[in-house]
Tab-separated table of C-alpha atoms and ligand atoms in Angstrom:
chain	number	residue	atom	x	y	z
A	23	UNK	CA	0.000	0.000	0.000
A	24	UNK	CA	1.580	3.400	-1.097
A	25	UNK	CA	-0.715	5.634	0.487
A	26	UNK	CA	1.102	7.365	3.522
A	27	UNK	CA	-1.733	8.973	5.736
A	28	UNK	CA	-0.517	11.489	8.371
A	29	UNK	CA	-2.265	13.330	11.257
A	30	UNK	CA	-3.973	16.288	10.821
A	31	UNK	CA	-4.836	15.319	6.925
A	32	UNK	CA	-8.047	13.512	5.961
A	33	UNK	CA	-7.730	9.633	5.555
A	34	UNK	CA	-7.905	10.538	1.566
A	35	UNK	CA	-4.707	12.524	1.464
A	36	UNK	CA	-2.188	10.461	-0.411
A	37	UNK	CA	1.180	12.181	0.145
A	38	UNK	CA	2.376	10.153	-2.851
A	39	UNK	CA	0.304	12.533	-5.429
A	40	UNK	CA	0.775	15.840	-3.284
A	41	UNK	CA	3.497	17.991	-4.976
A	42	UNK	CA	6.205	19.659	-2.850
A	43	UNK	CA	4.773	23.145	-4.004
A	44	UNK	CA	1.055	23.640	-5.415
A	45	UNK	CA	0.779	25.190	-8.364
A	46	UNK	CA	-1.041	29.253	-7.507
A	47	UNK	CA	-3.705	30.370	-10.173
A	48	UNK	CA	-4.388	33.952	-9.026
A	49	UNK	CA	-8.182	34.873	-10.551
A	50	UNK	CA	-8.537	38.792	-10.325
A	51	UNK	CA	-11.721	40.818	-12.118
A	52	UNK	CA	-14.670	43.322	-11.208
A	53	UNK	CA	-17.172	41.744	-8.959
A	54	UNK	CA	-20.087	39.488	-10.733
A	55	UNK	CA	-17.400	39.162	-13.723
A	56	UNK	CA	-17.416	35.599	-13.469
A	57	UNK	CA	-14.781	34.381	-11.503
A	58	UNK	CA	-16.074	31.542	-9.411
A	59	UNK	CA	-17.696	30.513	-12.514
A	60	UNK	CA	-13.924	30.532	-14.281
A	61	UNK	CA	-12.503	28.892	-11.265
A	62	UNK	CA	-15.051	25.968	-11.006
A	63	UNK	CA	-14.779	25.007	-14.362
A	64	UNK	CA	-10.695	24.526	-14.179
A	65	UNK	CA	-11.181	22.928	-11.289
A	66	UNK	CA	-13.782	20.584	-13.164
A	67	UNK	CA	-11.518	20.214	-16.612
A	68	UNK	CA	-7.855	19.767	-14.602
A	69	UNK	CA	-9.466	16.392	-12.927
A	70	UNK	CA	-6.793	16.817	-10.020
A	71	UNK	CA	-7.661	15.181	-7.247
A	72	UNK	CA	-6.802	17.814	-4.937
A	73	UNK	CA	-7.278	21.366	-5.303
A	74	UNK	CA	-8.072	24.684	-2.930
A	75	UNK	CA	-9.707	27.408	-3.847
A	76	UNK	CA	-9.441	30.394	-1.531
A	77	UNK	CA	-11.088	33.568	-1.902
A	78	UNK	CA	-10.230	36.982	-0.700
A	79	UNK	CA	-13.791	38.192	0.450
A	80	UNK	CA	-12.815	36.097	3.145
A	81	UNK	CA	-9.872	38.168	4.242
A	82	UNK	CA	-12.337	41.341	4.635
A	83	UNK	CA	-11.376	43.642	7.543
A	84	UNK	CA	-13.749	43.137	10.609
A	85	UNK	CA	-15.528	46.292	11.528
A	86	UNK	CA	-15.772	48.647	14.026
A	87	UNK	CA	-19.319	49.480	15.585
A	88	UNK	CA	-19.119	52.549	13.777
A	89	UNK	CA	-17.686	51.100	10.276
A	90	UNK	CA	-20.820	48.478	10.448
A	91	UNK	CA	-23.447	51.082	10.876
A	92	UNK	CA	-22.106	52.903	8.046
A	93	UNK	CA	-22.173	49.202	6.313
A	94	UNK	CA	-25.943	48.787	7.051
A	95	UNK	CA	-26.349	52.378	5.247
A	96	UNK	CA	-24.383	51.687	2.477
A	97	UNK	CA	-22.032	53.832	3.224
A	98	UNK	CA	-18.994	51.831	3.814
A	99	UNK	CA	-16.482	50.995	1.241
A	100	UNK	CA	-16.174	47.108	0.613
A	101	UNK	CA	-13.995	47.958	-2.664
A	102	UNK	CA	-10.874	49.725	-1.481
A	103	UNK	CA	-7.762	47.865	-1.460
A	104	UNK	CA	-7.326	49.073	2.569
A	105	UNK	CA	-10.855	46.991	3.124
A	106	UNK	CA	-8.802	43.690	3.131
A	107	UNK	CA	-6.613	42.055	5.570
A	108	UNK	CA	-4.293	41.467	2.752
A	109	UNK	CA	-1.391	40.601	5.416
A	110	UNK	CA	-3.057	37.845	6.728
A	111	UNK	CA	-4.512	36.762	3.059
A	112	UNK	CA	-0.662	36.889	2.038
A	113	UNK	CA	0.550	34.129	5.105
A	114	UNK	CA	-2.500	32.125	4.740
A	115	UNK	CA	-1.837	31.453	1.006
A	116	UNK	CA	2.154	30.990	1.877
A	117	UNK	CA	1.434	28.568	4.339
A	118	UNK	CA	-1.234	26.481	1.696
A	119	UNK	CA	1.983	27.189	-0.614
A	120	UNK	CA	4.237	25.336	1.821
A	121	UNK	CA	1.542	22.292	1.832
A	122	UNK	CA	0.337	23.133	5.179
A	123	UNK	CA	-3.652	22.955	6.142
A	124	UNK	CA	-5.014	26.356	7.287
A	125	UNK	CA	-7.862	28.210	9.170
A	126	UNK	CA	-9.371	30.808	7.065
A	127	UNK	CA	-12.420	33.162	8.346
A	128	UNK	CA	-15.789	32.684	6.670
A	129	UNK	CA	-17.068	35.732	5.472
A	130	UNK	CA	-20.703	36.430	5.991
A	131	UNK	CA	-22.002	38.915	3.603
A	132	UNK	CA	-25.358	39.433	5.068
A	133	UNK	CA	-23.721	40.374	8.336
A	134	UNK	CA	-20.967	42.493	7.128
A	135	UNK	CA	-18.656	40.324	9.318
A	136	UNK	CA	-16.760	36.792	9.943
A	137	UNK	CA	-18.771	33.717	11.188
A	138	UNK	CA	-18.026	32.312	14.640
A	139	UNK	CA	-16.266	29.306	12.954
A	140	UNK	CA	-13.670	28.969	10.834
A	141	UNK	CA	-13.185	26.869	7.751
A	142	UNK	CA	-10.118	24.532	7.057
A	143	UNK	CA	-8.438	24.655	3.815
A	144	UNK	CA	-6.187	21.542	3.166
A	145	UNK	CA	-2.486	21.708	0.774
A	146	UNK	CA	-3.532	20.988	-2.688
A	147	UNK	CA	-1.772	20.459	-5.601
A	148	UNK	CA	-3.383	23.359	-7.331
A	149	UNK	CA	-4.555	26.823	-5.680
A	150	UNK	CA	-7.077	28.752	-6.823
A	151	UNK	CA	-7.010	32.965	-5.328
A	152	UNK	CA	-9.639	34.459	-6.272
A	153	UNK	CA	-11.095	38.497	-5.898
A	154	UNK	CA	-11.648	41.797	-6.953
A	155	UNK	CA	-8.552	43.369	-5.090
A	156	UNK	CA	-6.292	39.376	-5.925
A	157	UNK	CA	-3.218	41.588	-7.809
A	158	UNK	CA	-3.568	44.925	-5.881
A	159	UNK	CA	-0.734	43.742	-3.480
A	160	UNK	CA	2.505	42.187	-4.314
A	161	UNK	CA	2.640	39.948	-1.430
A	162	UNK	CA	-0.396	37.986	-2.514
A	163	UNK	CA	0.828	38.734	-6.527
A	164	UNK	CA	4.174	36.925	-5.812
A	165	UNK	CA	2.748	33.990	-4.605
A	166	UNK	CA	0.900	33.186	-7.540
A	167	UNK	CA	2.361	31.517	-10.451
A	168	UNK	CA	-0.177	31.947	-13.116
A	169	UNK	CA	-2.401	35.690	-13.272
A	170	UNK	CA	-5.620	35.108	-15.202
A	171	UNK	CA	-7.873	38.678	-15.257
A	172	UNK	CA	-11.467	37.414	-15.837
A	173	UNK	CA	-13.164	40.635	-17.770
A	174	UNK	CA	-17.076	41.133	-18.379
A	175	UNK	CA	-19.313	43.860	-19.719
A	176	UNK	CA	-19.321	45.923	-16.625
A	177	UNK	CA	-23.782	46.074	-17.928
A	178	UNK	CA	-24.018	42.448	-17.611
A	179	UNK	CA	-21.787	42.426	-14.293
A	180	UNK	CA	-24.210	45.141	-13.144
A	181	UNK	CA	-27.163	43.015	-13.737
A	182	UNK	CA	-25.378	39.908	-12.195
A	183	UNK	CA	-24.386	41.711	-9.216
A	184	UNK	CA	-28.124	43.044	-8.621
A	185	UNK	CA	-29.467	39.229	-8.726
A	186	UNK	CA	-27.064	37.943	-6.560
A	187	UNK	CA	-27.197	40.808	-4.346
A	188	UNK	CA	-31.080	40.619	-3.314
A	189	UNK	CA	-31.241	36.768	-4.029
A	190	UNK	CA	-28.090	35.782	-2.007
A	191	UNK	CA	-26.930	38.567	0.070
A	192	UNK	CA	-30.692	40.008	1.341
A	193	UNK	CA	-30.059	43.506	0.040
A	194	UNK	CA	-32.587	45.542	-1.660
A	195	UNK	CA	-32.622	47.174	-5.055
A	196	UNK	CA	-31.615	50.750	-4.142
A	197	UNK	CA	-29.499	49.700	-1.227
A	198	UNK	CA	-27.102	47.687	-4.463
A	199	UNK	CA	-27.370	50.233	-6.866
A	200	UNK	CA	-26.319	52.683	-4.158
A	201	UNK	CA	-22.935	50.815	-2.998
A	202	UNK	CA	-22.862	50.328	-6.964
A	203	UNK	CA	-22.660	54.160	-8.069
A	204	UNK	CA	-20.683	55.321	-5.210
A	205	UNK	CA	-18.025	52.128	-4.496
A	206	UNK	CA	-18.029	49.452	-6.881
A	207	UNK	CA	-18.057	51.265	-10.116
A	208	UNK	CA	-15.222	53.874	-9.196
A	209	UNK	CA	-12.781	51.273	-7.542
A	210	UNK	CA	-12.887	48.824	-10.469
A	211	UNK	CA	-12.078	51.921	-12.686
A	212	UNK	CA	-9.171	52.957	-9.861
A	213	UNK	CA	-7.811	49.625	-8.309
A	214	UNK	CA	-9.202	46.743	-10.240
A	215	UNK	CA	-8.866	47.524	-13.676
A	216	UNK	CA	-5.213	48.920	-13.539
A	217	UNK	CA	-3.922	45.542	-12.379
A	218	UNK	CA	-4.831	43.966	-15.370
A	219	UNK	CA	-1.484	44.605	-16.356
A	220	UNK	CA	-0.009	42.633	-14.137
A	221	UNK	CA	-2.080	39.143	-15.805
A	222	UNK	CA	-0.499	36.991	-17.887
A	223	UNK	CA	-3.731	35.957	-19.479
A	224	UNK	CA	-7.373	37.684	-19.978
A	225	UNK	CA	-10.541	36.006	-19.950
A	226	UNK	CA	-13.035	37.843	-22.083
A	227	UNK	CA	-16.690	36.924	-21.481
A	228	UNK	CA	-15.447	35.426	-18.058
A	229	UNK	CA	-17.007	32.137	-17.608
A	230	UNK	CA	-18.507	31.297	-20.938
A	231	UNK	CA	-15.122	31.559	-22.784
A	232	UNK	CA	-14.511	27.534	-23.159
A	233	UNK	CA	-11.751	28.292	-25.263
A	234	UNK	CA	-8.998	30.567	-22.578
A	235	UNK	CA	-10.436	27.938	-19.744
A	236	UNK	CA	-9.662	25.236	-22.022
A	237	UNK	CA	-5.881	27.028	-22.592
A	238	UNK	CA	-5.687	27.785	-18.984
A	239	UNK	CA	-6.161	24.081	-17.792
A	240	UNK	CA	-3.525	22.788	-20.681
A	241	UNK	CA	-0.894	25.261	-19.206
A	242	UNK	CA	-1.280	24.428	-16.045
A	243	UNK	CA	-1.640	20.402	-16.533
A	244	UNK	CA	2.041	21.206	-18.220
A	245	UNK	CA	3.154	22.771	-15.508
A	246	UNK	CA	2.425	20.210	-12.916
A	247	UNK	CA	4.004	17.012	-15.166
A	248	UNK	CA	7.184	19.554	-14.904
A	249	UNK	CA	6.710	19.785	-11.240
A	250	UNK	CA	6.763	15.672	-11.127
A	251	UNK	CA	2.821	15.247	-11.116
A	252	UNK	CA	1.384	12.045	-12.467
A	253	UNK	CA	-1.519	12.255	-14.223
A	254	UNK	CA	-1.807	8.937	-15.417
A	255	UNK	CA	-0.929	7.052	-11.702
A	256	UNK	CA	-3.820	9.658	-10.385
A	257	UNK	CA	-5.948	8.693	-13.317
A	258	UNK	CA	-5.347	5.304	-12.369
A	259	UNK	CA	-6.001	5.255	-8.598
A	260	UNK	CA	-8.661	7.307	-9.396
A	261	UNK	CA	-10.473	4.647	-11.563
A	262	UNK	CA	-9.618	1.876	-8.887
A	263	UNK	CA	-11.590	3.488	-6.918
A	264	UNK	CA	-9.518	4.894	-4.175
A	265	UNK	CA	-11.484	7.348	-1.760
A	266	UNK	CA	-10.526	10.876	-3.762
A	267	UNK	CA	-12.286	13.926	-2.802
B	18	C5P	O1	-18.050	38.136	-5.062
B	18	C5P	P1	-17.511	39.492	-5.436
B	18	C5P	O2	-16.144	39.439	-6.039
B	18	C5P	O3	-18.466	40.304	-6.231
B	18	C5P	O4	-17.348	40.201	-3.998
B	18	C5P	C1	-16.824	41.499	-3.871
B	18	C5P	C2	-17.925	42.526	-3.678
B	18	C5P	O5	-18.618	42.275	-2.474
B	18	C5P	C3	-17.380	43.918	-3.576
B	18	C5P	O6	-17.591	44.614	-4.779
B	18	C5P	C4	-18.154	44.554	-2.394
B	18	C5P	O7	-18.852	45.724	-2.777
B	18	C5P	C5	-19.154	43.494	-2.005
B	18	C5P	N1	-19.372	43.402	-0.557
B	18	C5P	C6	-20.628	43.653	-0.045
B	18	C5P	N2	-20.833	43.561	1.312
B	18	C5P	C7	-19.837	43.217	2.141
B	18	C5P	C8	-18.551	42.947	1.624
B	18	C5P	C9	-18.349	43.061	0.268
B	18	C5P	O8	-21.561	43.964	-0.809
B	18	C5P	N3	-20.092	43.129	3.454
């Protein structure tokens, strides 16, 4: 039996397919541009057994009394690169980077705040960073070895934004458009779209474009055969049926 199981890892963590260092996709855009969307469907088309996906919103700063009052108003600004513990973001993803399991917050959008709990994020072979604010600091940006910007009509990541707003995050029409017209629209112009220039690939369309996913997922297969991983043993304890996440 090659499977080495260790403490602290679940019983399905082979150590014999984890690679020394995970391979770090950083996933930047505007919000509602699609990026879960782009990051679900690499995980779904790289058919690695183990991969992370971490996401900034859950590095948000907590508030003070005063900050989350303003929140409630719509008055606070959620897109300003100083809104994020990007310190903390920065040594959780170095620590995933080293293979190590962390605790990250869980963000609670309809509070404003982080959840009692916190959620454990295993090493993975691959690393997905995802956020609005993902290459406004060069901590976080030098940690990641492949930039993808995911880009959308900012009219269709308006209307996107408005749905998931009042269906998911319990805030009403004038309450989105509000934070909208004063926050979100200005700080993509200002922070977020600026950093495109740091991406070494841009997703047009965001998650419909098959095509750059399809790209994305062939670079980054290449890149883990050149960091020693196996597809075809994975592929092959896979299909025997080993417990695999
Ligand atoms: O998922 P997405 O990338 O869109 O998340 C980022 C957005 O979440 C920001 O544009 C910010 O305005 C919004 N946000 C919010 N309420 C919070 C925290 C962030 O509406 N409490």
């Amino acid at each position: 039996n090659r499977t080495i199981y260790t403490a602290g890892r679940p019983p399905w963590y082979n150590l014999q397919g984890q690679l020394k260092e995970p391979f770090v996709i950083g996933l930047c855009g505007g919000s509602a541009s699609g990026k879960t969307t782009v990051a679900n469907k690499i995980i779904e088309q790289l058919g690695v057994p183990w991969v992370s996906m971490l996401s900034l919103d859950s590095f948000y700063k907590v508030l003070t009394p005063e900050q989350h009052k303003a929140a409630l108003r719509n008055e606070y600004n959620f897109d300003h690169p100083d809104s994020f513990d990007a310190d903390l973001a920065a040594s959780v993803l170095k620590k995933l980077k080293e293979g190590k399991s962390v605790q990250v917050p869980i963000y609670d959008f309809k509070t404003h705040g982080r959840q009692e709990q916190m959620t454990n994020i295993y090493g993975a072979n691959v690393i997905i960073f995802e956020g609005i604010m993902a290459f406004a600091y060069k901590d976080l940006r030098d940690l990641m070895d492949m930039k993808v910007f995911v880009d959308a009509d900012p009219d269709v990541r308006l209307a996107r934004r408005l749905k998931r707003d009042i269906s998911e995050r319990e805030r009403d029409l004038v309450g989105v458009l509000q934070l909208y017209n004063t926050f979100v629209k200005p700080a993509f112009d200002q922070y977020i779209a600026p950093t495109v220039v740091y991406a070494d690939i841009v997703v047009p369309r965001g998650g419909e474009n098959n095509v750059a996913i399809d790209l994305i997922v062939r670079h980054v297969r290449t890149q883990l055969e050149q960091r020693g991983f196996n597809f075809r043993a994975q592929l092959r304890s896979f299909h025997q049926g080993q417990p695999l996440p």
